[in-house]
Amino acid sequence: MTDTLATAAAYEKADQLPDDVRAPLRELILALADSKRVLGLRYSDRMLGSPTLEAGIAASSMAQDEWGHARLTYALLGDFGDDPKALEHERDAAEYRSMNALDAELDGWHGMTAAGLLLDMALTAQYAALAESRYTPLRNRVQKLLDEEKFHFQYAASWARRIAQVPELRAGLAAALERALPQALQWLGRDEAPGARRMVDEGVVRDLPSDRRARFLARVAPVLEEIGLADPLGVSRDAGEWTYTGRLDWAGWDDATRRAGGSLDEVTAARARGDKNRALLMD
Amino acid sequence: MAACASAPARFGADAEGGTALLEAPSAHPVPFGERTGPLWDALREVMDPEIPISLVDLGLIYDVRQEGTSVEVDLTFTATACPCMAFIHFDIQDRLQQVPGVDEVTVNEVWTPAWTKARITPEGRATLRTFGVSM
């Protein structure tokens, strides 16, 4: 953030934001909220059949955390003129803007570990870019959420280290990480996306998607290197900077939804909406 | 990793580089010694739904203000996904509306500054110890 921006007045309400910032910021918040909600579901699927009882309990806790983060994030959209309750409980599957990588269930504990290490941390990298936002309602929620995410990272990194040491499990982990990594990197978006640079200029988001990718890699790549999978996954270090040498395919990519087609299935959306619990919903 | 009063269990985690949860709290909440009067007394009777320690002693009440018959409460939680959030809201409103002269109660959820264990009162620490929660 520049010195000028650091002293600039905060945006206390969404309607104070310039139009070309407000619209992309709303898209970003919705994509974050939907991704958190579906990630929580995917974690919850691993509560049973986990490697240990404690791991199942941890999956439950992480699912709960993600739903807490989703709740805080959806609630922000009321300031943008949306009805957060309708967004949470009344949309069809095709309207969800959750990560493509979360459309399918996680592939066992390998998938759980890859999601924790890569997908969750991509979301965290995006939230971190909002921690000093000039848009006050958002900034006020992010730090607590980031504090909680530190535990998810530690947990996923610990499982990655443990699984990588078991010869018969190592290949499964490598495959899950290989699937998740490009999707995590891509979800962080394009610098050329409408509003991406304006949000940075206005001090609403800290940096551009490419910078965010670098921050994400700086966090996860040391773990990948430690378990001997950085190189096979196309992650290398050059002059202290971690880079991804693979190719991100932007064909069909929608900057607003942060998706490349496809959609969440209706069964998962029904769970995300809480259809079976509708009678228990509270304000 | 989450949930109301059970959250202190996570504070022992050796987070890389530390975590804000372990840092000293910043200033927003009303200091311990200034939590006086009928509204604070009433809130001391509102217990966390998971462990019988009051919301005030747990440090979840940052401020309470009255204007006429309207009361406003600034409330935080130990974790973003406390499963008892709605119950806590209801309990606060229910108890404060029993205070003479109070009709309307508004509860504001506050996330900044974040809750830390340093916000637990000495009485709250003693209570937690009796339940076997290490501080």
GROMACS .gro file of C-alpha atoms in nm:
model
  418
    1MET     CA    1   0.000   0.000   0.000
    2THR     CA    2   0.133   0.344  -0.085
    3ASP     CA    3   0.182   0.613   0.180
    4THR     CA    4  -0.100   0.809   0.020
    5LEU     CA    5  -0.337   0.517   0.045
    6ALA     CA    6  -0.228   0.441   0.399
    7THR     CA    7  -0.356   0.781   0.508
    8ALA     CA    8  -0.664   0.779   0.286
    9ALA     CA    9  -1.004   0.758   0.445
   10ALA     CA   10  -1.149   0.413   0.492
   11TYR     CA   11  -1.454   0.294   0.306
   12GLU     CA   12  -1.704   0.228   0.582
   13LYS     CA   13  -1.985   0.121   0.350
   14ALA     CA   14  -1.993  -0.060   0.018
   15ASP     CA   15  -2.188   0.221  -0.149
   16GLN     CA   16  -1.890   0.452  -0.090
   17LEU     CA   17  -1.673   0.233  -0.312
   18PRO     CA   18  -1.624   0.340  -0.676
   19ASP     CA   19  -1.853   0.139  -0.906
   20ASP     CA   20  -1.562  -0.027  -1.084
   21VAL     CA   21  -1.430  -0.148  -0.747
   22ARG     CA   22  -1.756  -0.237  -0.576
   23ALA     CA   23  -1.868  -0.482  -0.844
   24PRO     CA   24  -1.549  -0.692  -0.862
   25LEU     CA   25  -1.514  -0.684  -0.483
   26ARG     CA   26  -1.865  -0.825  -0.449
   27GLU     CA   27  -1.776  -1.100  -0.697
   28LEU     CA   28  -1.464  -1.180  -0.498
   29ILE     CA   29  -1.647  -1.193  -0.164
   30LEU     CA   30  -1.914  -1.424  -0.307
   31ALA     CA   31  -1.652  -1.656  -0.457
   32LEU     CA   32  -1.473  -1.666  -0.121
   33ALA     CA   33  -1.791  -1.735   0.074
   34ASP     CA   34  -1.909  -2.010  -0.160
   35SER     CA   35  -1.567  -2.174  -0.164
   36LYS     CA   36  -1.548  -2.169   0.215
   37ARG     CA   37  -1.895  -2.320   0.241
   38VAL     CA   38  -1.820  -2.605   0.000
   39LEU     CA   39  -1.471  -2.664   0.143
   40GLY     CA   40  -1.636  -2.713   0.481
   41LEU     CA   41  -1.862  -2.976   0.328
   42ARG     CA   42  -1.570  -3.154   0.168
   43TYR     CA   43  -1.383  -3.158   0.499
   44SER     CA   44  -1.694  -3.290   0.672
   45ASP     CA   45  -1.707  -3.583   0.426
   46ARG     CA   46  -1.375  -3.699   0.572
   47MET     CA   47  -1.502  -3.712   0.930
   48LEU     CA   48  -1.565  -4.082   0.877
   49GLY     CA   49  -1.308  -4.317   0.733
   50SER     CA   50  -1.017  -4.098   0.841
   51PRO     CA   51  -0.682  -4.260   0.927
   52THR     CA   52  -0.737  -4.213   1.299
   53LEU     CA   53  -1.026  -4.114   1.524
   54GLU     CA   54  -0.845  -3.790   1.606
   55ALA     CA   55  -0.810  -3.712   1.237
   56GLY     CA   56  -1.184  -3.748   1.192
   57ILE     CA   57  -1.243  -3.512   1.483
   58ALA     CA   58  -0.998  -3.265   1.331
   59ALA     CA   59  -1.182  -3.286   0.997
   60SER     CA   60  -1.499  -3.201   1.185
   61SER     CA   61  -1.337  -2.901   1.352
   62MET     CA   62  -1.192  -2.777   1.027
   63ALA     CA   63  -1.530  -2.812   0.858
   64GLN     CA   64  -1.680  -2.608   1.138
   65ASP     CA   65  -1.413  -2.340   1.100
   66GLU     CA   66  -1.480  -2.316   0.726
   67TRP     CA   67  -1.850  -2.273   0.781
   68GLY     CA   68  -1.776  -2.002   1.035
   69HIS     CA   69  -1.562  -1.826   0.778
   70ALA     CA   70  -1.833  -1.867   0.516
   71ARG     CA   71  -2.092  -1.722   0.751
   72LEU     CA   72  -1.880  -1.414   0.823
   73THR     CA   73  -1.809  -1.370   0.453
   74TYR     CA   74  -2.168  -1.410   0.331
   75ALA     CA   75  -2.281  -1.160   0.595
   76LEU     CA   76  -2.064  -0.893   0.430
   77LEU     CA   77  -2.277  -0.908   0.119
   78GLY     CA   78  -2.568  -0.746   0.297
   79ASP     CA   79  -2.372  -0.421   0.268
   80PHE     CA   80  -2.367  -0.470  -0.110
   81GLY     CA   81  -2.747  -0.487  -0.131
   82ASP     CA   82  -2.767  -0.867  -0.131
   83ASP     CA   83  -2.977  -1.077   0.102
   84PRO     CA   84  -2.714  -1.297   0.273
   85LYS     CA   85  -2.978  -1.543   0.389
   86ALA     CA   86  -3.100  -1.591   0.033
   87LEU     CA   87  -2.743  -1.636  -0.089
   88GLU     CA   88  -2.678  -1.900   0.174
   89HIS     CA   89  -3.002  -2.092   0.154
   90GLU     CA   90  -3.190  -2.030  -0.171
   91ARG     CA   91  -2.960  -2.067  -0.472
   92ASP     CA   92  -2.946  -2.341  -0.731
   93ALA     CA   93  -2.627  -2.542  -0.771
   94ALA     CA   94  -2.536  -2.363  -1.095
   95GLU     CA   95  -2.526  -2.029  -0.915
   96TYR     CA   96  -2.252  -2.133  -0.672
   97ARG     CA   97  -1.912  -1.978  -0.732
   98SER     CA   98  -1.708  -2.223  -0.532
   99MET     CA   99  -1.373  -2.345  -0.660
  100ASN     CA  100  -1.387  -2.587  -0.953
  101ALA     CA  101  -1.154  -2.811  -0.754
  102LEU     CA  102  -1.426  -2.854  -0.492
  103ASP     CA  103  -1.696  -2.970  -0.734
  104ALA     CA  104  -1.597  -3.331  -0.664
  105GLU     CA  105  -1.554  -3.500  -0.329
  106LEU     CA  106  -1.202  -3.514  -0.191
  107ASP     CA  107  -1.024  -3.835  -0.282
  108GLY     CA  108  -0.979  -3.992   0.060
  109TRP     CA  109  -0.718  -3.866   0.303
  110HIS     CA  110  -0.482  -3.783   0.019
  111GLY     CA  111  -0.742  -3.544  -0.116
  112MET     CA  112  -0.808  -3.408   0.232
  113THR     CA  113  -0.438  -3.334   0.279
  114ALA     CA  114  -0.404  -3.174  -0.063
  115ALA     CA  115  -0.713  -2.961  -0.003
  116GLY     CA  116  -0.582  -2.845   0.332
  117LEU     CA  117  -0.238  -2.766   0.203
  118LEU     CA  118  -0.326  -2.614  -0.134
  119LEU     CA  119  -0.693  -2.526  -0.183
  120ASP     CA  120  -0.748  -2.391   0.167
  121MET     CA  121  -0.420  -2.198   0.151
  122ALA     CA  122  -0.513  -2.041  -0.183
  123LEU     CA  123  -0.826  -1.907  -0.016
  124THR     CA  124  -0.613  -1.793   0.277
  125ALA     CA  125  -0.374  -1.613   0.043
  126GLN     CA  126  -0.669  -1.425  -0.100
  127TYR     CA  127  -0.805  -1.335   0.244
  128ALA     CA  128  -0.457  -1.222   0.350
  129ALA     CA  129  -0.460  -0.977   0.061
  130LEU     CA  130  -0.767  -0.821   0.224
  131ALA     CA  131  -0.626  -0.794   0.577
  132GLU     CA  132  -0.540  -0.426   0.536
  133SER     CA  133  -0.827  -0.338   0.308
  134ARG     CA  134  -0.960   0.017   0.310
  135TYR     CA  135  -1.305  -0.139   0.308
  136THR     CA  136  -1.351  -0.155   0.685
  137PRO     CA  137  -1.621  -0.423   0.723
  138LEU     CA  138  -1.402  -0.668   0.537
  139ARG     CA  139  -1.076  -0.578   0.712
  140ASN     CA  140  -1.243  -0.616   1.052
  141ARG     CA  141  -1.320  -0.984   0.990
  142VAL     CA  142  -1.011  -1.110   0.816
  143GLN     CA  143  -0.747  -1.126   1.091
  144LYS     CA  144  -0.944  -1.361   1.314
  145LEU     CA  145  -1.006  -1.587   1.018
  146LEU     CA  146  -0.637  -1.587   0.924
  147ASP     CA  147  -0.545  -1.675   1.282
  148GLU     CA  148  -0.764  -1.983   1.261
  149GLU     CA  149  -0.625  -2.083   0.923
  150LYS     CA  150  -0.275  -2.112   1.067
  151PHE     CA  151  -0.390  -2.431   1.236
  152HIS     CA  152  -0.527  -2.573   0.911
  153PHE     CA  153  -0.194  -2.514   0.740
  154GLN     CA  154   0.004  -2.673   1.020
  155TYR     CA  155  -0.228  -2.969   1.025
  156ALA     CA  156  -0.220  -3.031   0.650
  157ALA     CA  157   0.157  -2.985   0.638
  158SER     CA  158   0.198  -3.238   0.918
  159TRP     CA  159  -0.011  -3.497   0.733
  160ALA     CA  160   0.176  -3.432   0.409
  161ARG     CA  161   0.506  -3.498   0.588
  162ARG     CA  162   0.372  -3.813   0.750
  163ILE     CA  163   0.214  -3.961   0.435
  164ALA     CA  164   0.517  -3.880   0.222
  165GLN     CA  165   0.729  -4.106   0.444
  166VAL     CA  166   0.513  -4.410   0.373
  167PRO     CA  167   0.622  -4.563   0.042
  168GLU     CA  168   0.287  -4.722  -0.043
  169LEU     CA  169   0.099  -4.396   0.022
  170ARG     CA  170   0.339  -4.148  -0.133
  171ALA     CA  171   0.217  -4.183  -0.492
  172GLY     CA  172  -0.144  -4.119  -0.390
  173LEU     CA  173  -0.047  -3.800  -0.210
  174ALA     CA  174   0.162  -3.684  -0.506
  175ALA     CA  175  -0.133  -3.741  -0.741
  176ALA     CA  176  -0.372  -3.547  -0.518
  177LEU     CA  177  -0.128  -3.257  -0.489
  178GLU     CA  178  -0.069  -3.262  -0.863
  179ARG     CA  179  -0.443  -3.227  -0.929
  180ALA     CA  180  -0.494  -2.954  -0.671
  181LEU     CA  181  -0.192  -2.731  -0.732
  182PRO     CA  182  -0.282  -2.581  -1.071
  183GLN     CA  183  -0.641  -2.537  -0.960
  184ALA     CA  184  -0.531  -2.354  -0.646
  185LEU     CA  185  -0.297  -2.130  -0.843
  186GLN     CA  186  -0.557  -2.057  -1.108
  187TRP     CA  187  -0.829  -1.974  -0.857
  188LEU     CA  188  -0.622  -1.674  -0.747
  189GLY     CA  189  -0.720  -1.516  -1.079
  190ARG     CA  190  -0.572  -1.307  -1.357
  191ASP     CA  191  -0.404  -0.966  -1.329
  192GLU     CA  192  -0.605  -0.864  -1.637
  193ALA     CA  193  -0.941  -0.941  -1.477
  194PRO     CA  194  -1.182  -0.646  -1.473
  195GLY     CA  195  -1.129  -0.449  -1.155
  196ALA     CA  196  -0.821  -0.641  -1.038
  197ARG     CA  197  -0.588  -0.344  -1.074
  198ARG     CA  198  -0.850  -0.091  -0.961
  199MET     CA  199  -0.902  -0.280  -0.635
  200VAL     CA  200  -0.529  -0.255  -0.569
  201ASP     CA  201  -0.519   0.113  -0.668
  202GLU     CA  202  -0.797   0.187  -0.421
  203GLY     CA  203  -0.630  -0.002  -0.140
  204VAL     CA  204  -0.916  -0.251  -0.119
  205VAL     CA  205  -0.695  -0.548  -0.210
  206ARG     CA  206  -0.324  -0.550  -0.129
  207ASP     CA  207  -0.181  -0.683  -0.452
  208LEU     CA  208  -0.245  -0.835  -0.793
  209PRO     CA  209  -0.325  -1.203  -0.846
  210SER     CA  210   0.027  -1.278  -0.969
  211ASP     CA  211   0.171  -1.139  -0.645
  212ARG     CA  212  -0.081  -1.345  -0.454
  213ARG     CA  213   0.033  -1.657  -0.638
  214ALA     CA  214   0.389  -1.578  -0.532
  215ARG     CA  215   0.283  -1.540  -0.168
  216PHE     CA  216   0.088  -1.865  -0.186
  217LEU     CA  217   0.388  -2.050  -0.328
  218ALA     CA  218   0.619  -1.895  -0.070
  219ARG     CA  219   0.401  -2.052   0.199
  220VAL     CA  220   0.334  -2.398   0.058
  221ALA     CA  221   0.642  -2.467  -0.155
  222PRO     CA  222   0.880  -2.519   0.141
  223VAL     CA  223   0.655  -2.803   0.256
  224LEU     CA  224   0.645  -2.952  -0.094
  225GLU     CA  225   1.024  -2.928  -0.111
  226GLU     CA  226   1.064  -3.084   0.232
  227ILE     CA  227   0.865  -3.390   0.126
  228GLY     CA  228   1.054  -3.412  -0.202
  229LEU     CA  229   0.761  -3.327  -0.427
  230ALA     CA  230   0.830  -2.967  -0.528
  231ASP     CA  231   1.026  -3.057  -0.837
  232PRO     CA  232   0.787  -3.328  -0.960
  233LEU     CA  233   0.498  -3.082  -0.916
  234GLY     CA  234   0.672  -2.815  -1.124
  235VAL     CA  235   0.760  -2.591  -0.832
  236SER     CA  236   1.111  -2.456  -0.824
  237ARG     CA  237   1.308  -2.182  -0.657
  238ASP     CA  238   1.495  -1.924  -0.856
  239ALA     CA  239   1.692  -1.653  -0.676
  240GLY     CA  240   1.485  -1.703  -0.363
  241GLU     CA  241   1.149  -1.685  -0.542
  242TRP     CA  242   0.928  -1.988  -0.580
  243THR     CA  243   0.771  -2.033  -0.922
  244TYR     CA  244   0.535  -2.278  -1.088
  245THR     CA  245   0.673  -2.400  -1.418
  246GLY     CA  246   0.352  -2.571  -1.528
  247ARG     CA  247   0.098  -2.402  -1.752
  248LEU     CA  248  -0.228  -2.260  -1.623
  249ASP     CA  249  -0.501  -2.307  -1.881
  250TRP     CA  250  -0.724  -2.000  -1.887
  251ALA     CA  251  -0.950  -2.125  -2.169
  252GLY     CA  252  -1.310  -2.089  -2.058
  253TRP     CA  253  -1.207  -1.902  -1.744
  254ASP     CA  254  -1.464  -1.658  -1.608
  255ASP     CA  255  -1.300  -1.380  -1.407
  256ALA     CA  256  -1.621  -1.300  -1.219
  257THR     CA  257  -1.701  -1.652  -1.102
  258ARG     CA  258  -1.337  -1.766  -1.087
  259ARG     CA  259  -1.446  -2.084  -1.257
  260ALA     CA  260  -1.380  -2.251  -1.590
  261GLY     CA  261  -1.726  -2.389  -1.652
  262GLY     CA  262  -1.900  -2.678  -1.484
  263SER     CA  263  -2.097  -2.640  -1.168
  264LEU     CA  264  -2.155  -2.778  -0.826
  265ASP     CA  265  -2.392  -3.076  -0.826
  266GLU     CA  266  -2.742  -3.034  -0.686
  267VAL     CA  267  -2.692  -3.283  -0.402
  268THR     CA  268  -2.394  -3.088  -0.267
  269ALA     CA  269  -2.574  -2.758  -0.315
  270ALA     CA  270  -2.868  -2.894  -0.114
  271ARG     CA  271  -2.629  -2.971   0.170
  272ALA     CA  272  -2.467  -2.627   0.138
  273ARG     CA  273  -2.810  -2.463   0.149
  274GLY     CA  274  -2.913  -2.673   0.447
  275ASP     CA  275  -3.233  -2.796   0.280
  276LYS     CA  276  -3.286  -3.074   0.532
  277ASN     CA  277  -3.235  -2.834   0.821
  278ARG     CA  278  -3.454  -2.555   0.689
  279ALA     CA  279  -3.692  -2.573   0.984
  280LEU     CA  280  -3.398  -2.510   1.218
  281LEU     CA  281  -3.258  -2.203   1.041
  282MET     CA  282  -3.223  -1.902   1.266
  283ASP     CA  283  -3.149  -1.538   1.195
  284MET     CA  284  -1.005  -2.620   1.669
  285ALA     CA  285  -1.315  -2.420   1.733
  286ALA     CA  286  -1.611  -2.376   1.956
  287CYS     CA  287  -1.678  -2.144   2.243
  288ALA     CA  288  -1.510  -2.220   2.570
  289SER     CA  289  -1.343  -2.534   2.442
  290ALA     CA  290  -1.123  -2.314   2.228
  291PRO     CA  291  -0.855  -2.259   2.498
  292ALA     CA  292  -0.735  -2.608   2.415
  293ARG     CA  293  -0.583  -2.470   2.097
  294PHE     CA  294  -0.370  -2.204   2.259
  295GLY     CA  295  -0.088  -2.441   2.332
  296ALA     CA  296  -0.029  -2.499   1.962
  297ASP     CA  297   0.318  -2.407   1.852
  298ALA     CA  298   0.221  -2.191   1.558
  299GLU     CA  299   0.502  -2.092   1.327
  300GLY     CA  300   0.596  -1.739   1.414
  301GLY     CA  301   0.326  -1.720   1.678
  302THR     CA  302  -0.034  -1.625   1.632
  303ALA     CA  303  -0.242  -1.324   1.719
  304LEU     CA  304  -0.441  -1.550   1.950
  305LEU     CA  305  -0.139  -1.555   2.177
  306GLU     CA  306  -0.067  -1.184   2.166
  307ALA     CA  307  -0.170  -0.931   2.425
  308PRO     CA  308  -0.516  -0.791   2.360
  309SER     CA  309  -0.561  -0.444   2.221
  310ALA     CA  310  -0.766  -0.175   2.378
  311HIS     CA  311  -1.127  -0.186   2.260
  312PRO     CA  312  -1.287  -0.392   2.539
  313VAL     CA  313  -1.385  -0.206   2.856
  314PRO     CA  314  -1.111  -0.267   3.120
  315PHE     CA  315  -1.185  -0.523   3.391
  316GLY     CA  316  -1.220  -0.260   3.665
  317GLU     CA  317  -1.477  -0.056   3.475
  318ARG     CA  318  -1.725  -0.338   3.421
  319THR     CA  319  -1.966  -0.219   3.684
  320GLY     CA  320  -2.336  -0.149   3.710
  321PRO     CA  321  -2.658  -0.343   3.658
  322LEU     CA  322  -2.597  -0.425   3.292
  323TRP     CA  323  -2.257  -0.583   3.358
  324ASP     CA  324  -2.399  -0.759   3.664
  325ALA     CA  325  -2.676  -0.905   3.451
  326LEU     CA  326  -2.431  -1.018   3.185
  327ARG     CA  327  -2.226  -1.195   3.454
  328GLU     CA  328  -2.523  -1.427   3.489
  329VAL     CA  329  -2.513  -1.530   3.123
  330MET     CA  330  -2.309  -1.847   3.096
  331ASP     CA  331  -2.120  -1.988   2.803
  332PRO     CA  332  -2.336  -2.279   2.683
  333GLU     CA  333  -2.046  -2.526   2.690
  334ILE     CA  334  -1.867  -2.449   3.015
  335PRO     CA  335  -2.041  -2.270   3.303
  336ILE     CA  336  -1.829  -1.958   3.296
  337SER     CA  337  -1.990  -1.622   3.236
  338LEU     CA  338  -1.950  -1.441   2.909
  339VAL     CA  339  -1.803  -1.147   3.102
  340ASP     CA  340  -1.538  -1.363   3.272
  341LEU     CA  341  -1.457  -1.530   2.942
  342GLY     CA  342  -1.393  -1.184   2.799
  343LEU     CA  343  -1.648  -1.207   2.524
  344ILE     CA  344  -1.832  -0.889   2.617
  345TYR     CA  345  -1.633  -0.592   2.491
  346ASP     CA  346  -1.878  -0.318   2.585
  347VAL     CA  347  -2.235  -0.253   2.690
  348ARG     CA  348  -2.406   0.084   2.655
  349GLN     CA  349  -2.751   0.213   2.744
  350GLU     CA  350  -2.940   0.502   2.591
  351GLY     CA  351  -3.289   0.544   2.726
  352THR     CA  352  -3.446   0.200   2.727
  353SER     CA  353  -3.218   0.070   2.452
  354VAL     CA  354  -2.905  -0.128   2.525
  355GLU     CA  355  -2.627  -0.212   2.284
  356VAL     CA  356  -2.377  -0.492   2.349
  357ASP     CA  357  -2.047  -0.550   2.170
  358LEU     CA  358  -1.988  -0.925   2.169
  359THR     CA  359  -1.710  -1.137   2.027
  360PHE     CA  360  -1.649  -1.511   2.017
  361THR     CA  361  -1.343  -1.723   2.080
  362ALA     CA  362  -1.376  -1.871   1.730
  363THR     CA  363  -1.558  -1.778   1.410
  364ALA     CA  364  -1.750  -2.104   1.413
  365CYS     CA  365  -1.880  -2.124   1.767
  366PRO     CA  366  -2.183  -2.353   1.733
  367CYS     CA  367  -2.366  -2.171   2.008
  368MET     CA  368  -2.366  -1.822   1.860
  369ALA     CA  369  -2.741  -1.795   1.822
  370PHE     CA  370  -2.802  -1.925   2.175
  371ILE     CA  371  -2.558  -1.673   2.319
  372HIS     CA  372  -2.733  -1.389   2.134
  373PHE     CA  373  -3.068  -1.502   2.270
  374ASP     CA  374  -2.938  -1.547   2.625
  375ILE     CA  375  -2.789  -1.197   2.630
  376GLN     CA  376  -3.107  -1.037   2.503
  377ASP     CA  377  -3.324  -1.238   2.738
  378ARG     CA  378  -3.121  -1.150   3.048
  379LEU     CA  379  -3.074  -0.781   2.971
  380GLN     CA  380  -3.445  -0.737   2.904
  381GLN     CA  381  -3.504  -0.845   3.263
  382VAL     CA  382  -3.306  -0.541   3.385
  383PRO     CA  383  -3.550  -0.267   3.494
  384GLY     CA  384  -3.568   0.007   3.234
  385VAL     CA  385  -3.441  -0.202   2.943
  386ASP     CA  386  -3.674  -0.274   2.653
  387GLU     CA  387  -3.463  -0.316   2.345
  388VAL     CA  388  -3.129  -0.499   2.320
  389THR     CA  389  -2.902  -0.492   2.017
  390VAL     CA  390  -2.607  -0.730   2.000
  391ASN     CA  391  -2.319  -0.632   1.774
  392GLU     CA  392  -2.076  -0.907   1.673
  393VAL     CA  393  -1.722  -0.771   1.687
  394TRP     CA  394  -1.416  -0.947   1.539
  395THR     CA  395  -1.159  -0.672   1.574
  396PRO     CA  396  -0.971  -0.671   1.800
  397ALA     CA  397  -0.971  -1.048   1.810
  398TRP     CA  398  -1.040  -1.233   2.133
  399THR     CA  399  -0.736  -1.376   2.311
  400LYS     CA  400  -0.700  -1.574   2.632
  401ALA     CA  401  -0.561  -1.258   2.794
  402ARG     CA  402  -0.920  -1.129   2.795
  403ILE     CA  403  -1.026  -1.392   3.048
  404THR     CA  404  -1.069  -1.238   3.391
  405PRO     CA  405  -0.880  -1.371   3.697
  406GLU     CA  406  -1.213  -1.509   3.820
  407GLY     CA  407  -1.265  -1.675   3.485
  408ARG     CA  408  -0.921  -1.835   3.498
  409ALA     CA  409  -0.993  -1.974   3.840
  410THR     CA  410  -1.323  -2.115   3.716
  411LEU     CA  411  -1.163  -2.274   3.412
  412ARG     CA  412  -0.897  -2.435   3.632
  413THR     CA  413  -1.168  -2.596   3.839
  414PHE     CA  414  -1.291  -2.761   3.519
  415GLY     CA  415  -0.943  -2.885   3.442
  416VAL     CA  416  -0.873  -2.638   3.164
  417SER     CA  417  -0.505  -2.551   3.173
  418MET     CA  418  -0.428  -2.183   3.131
   0.00000   0.00000   0.00000
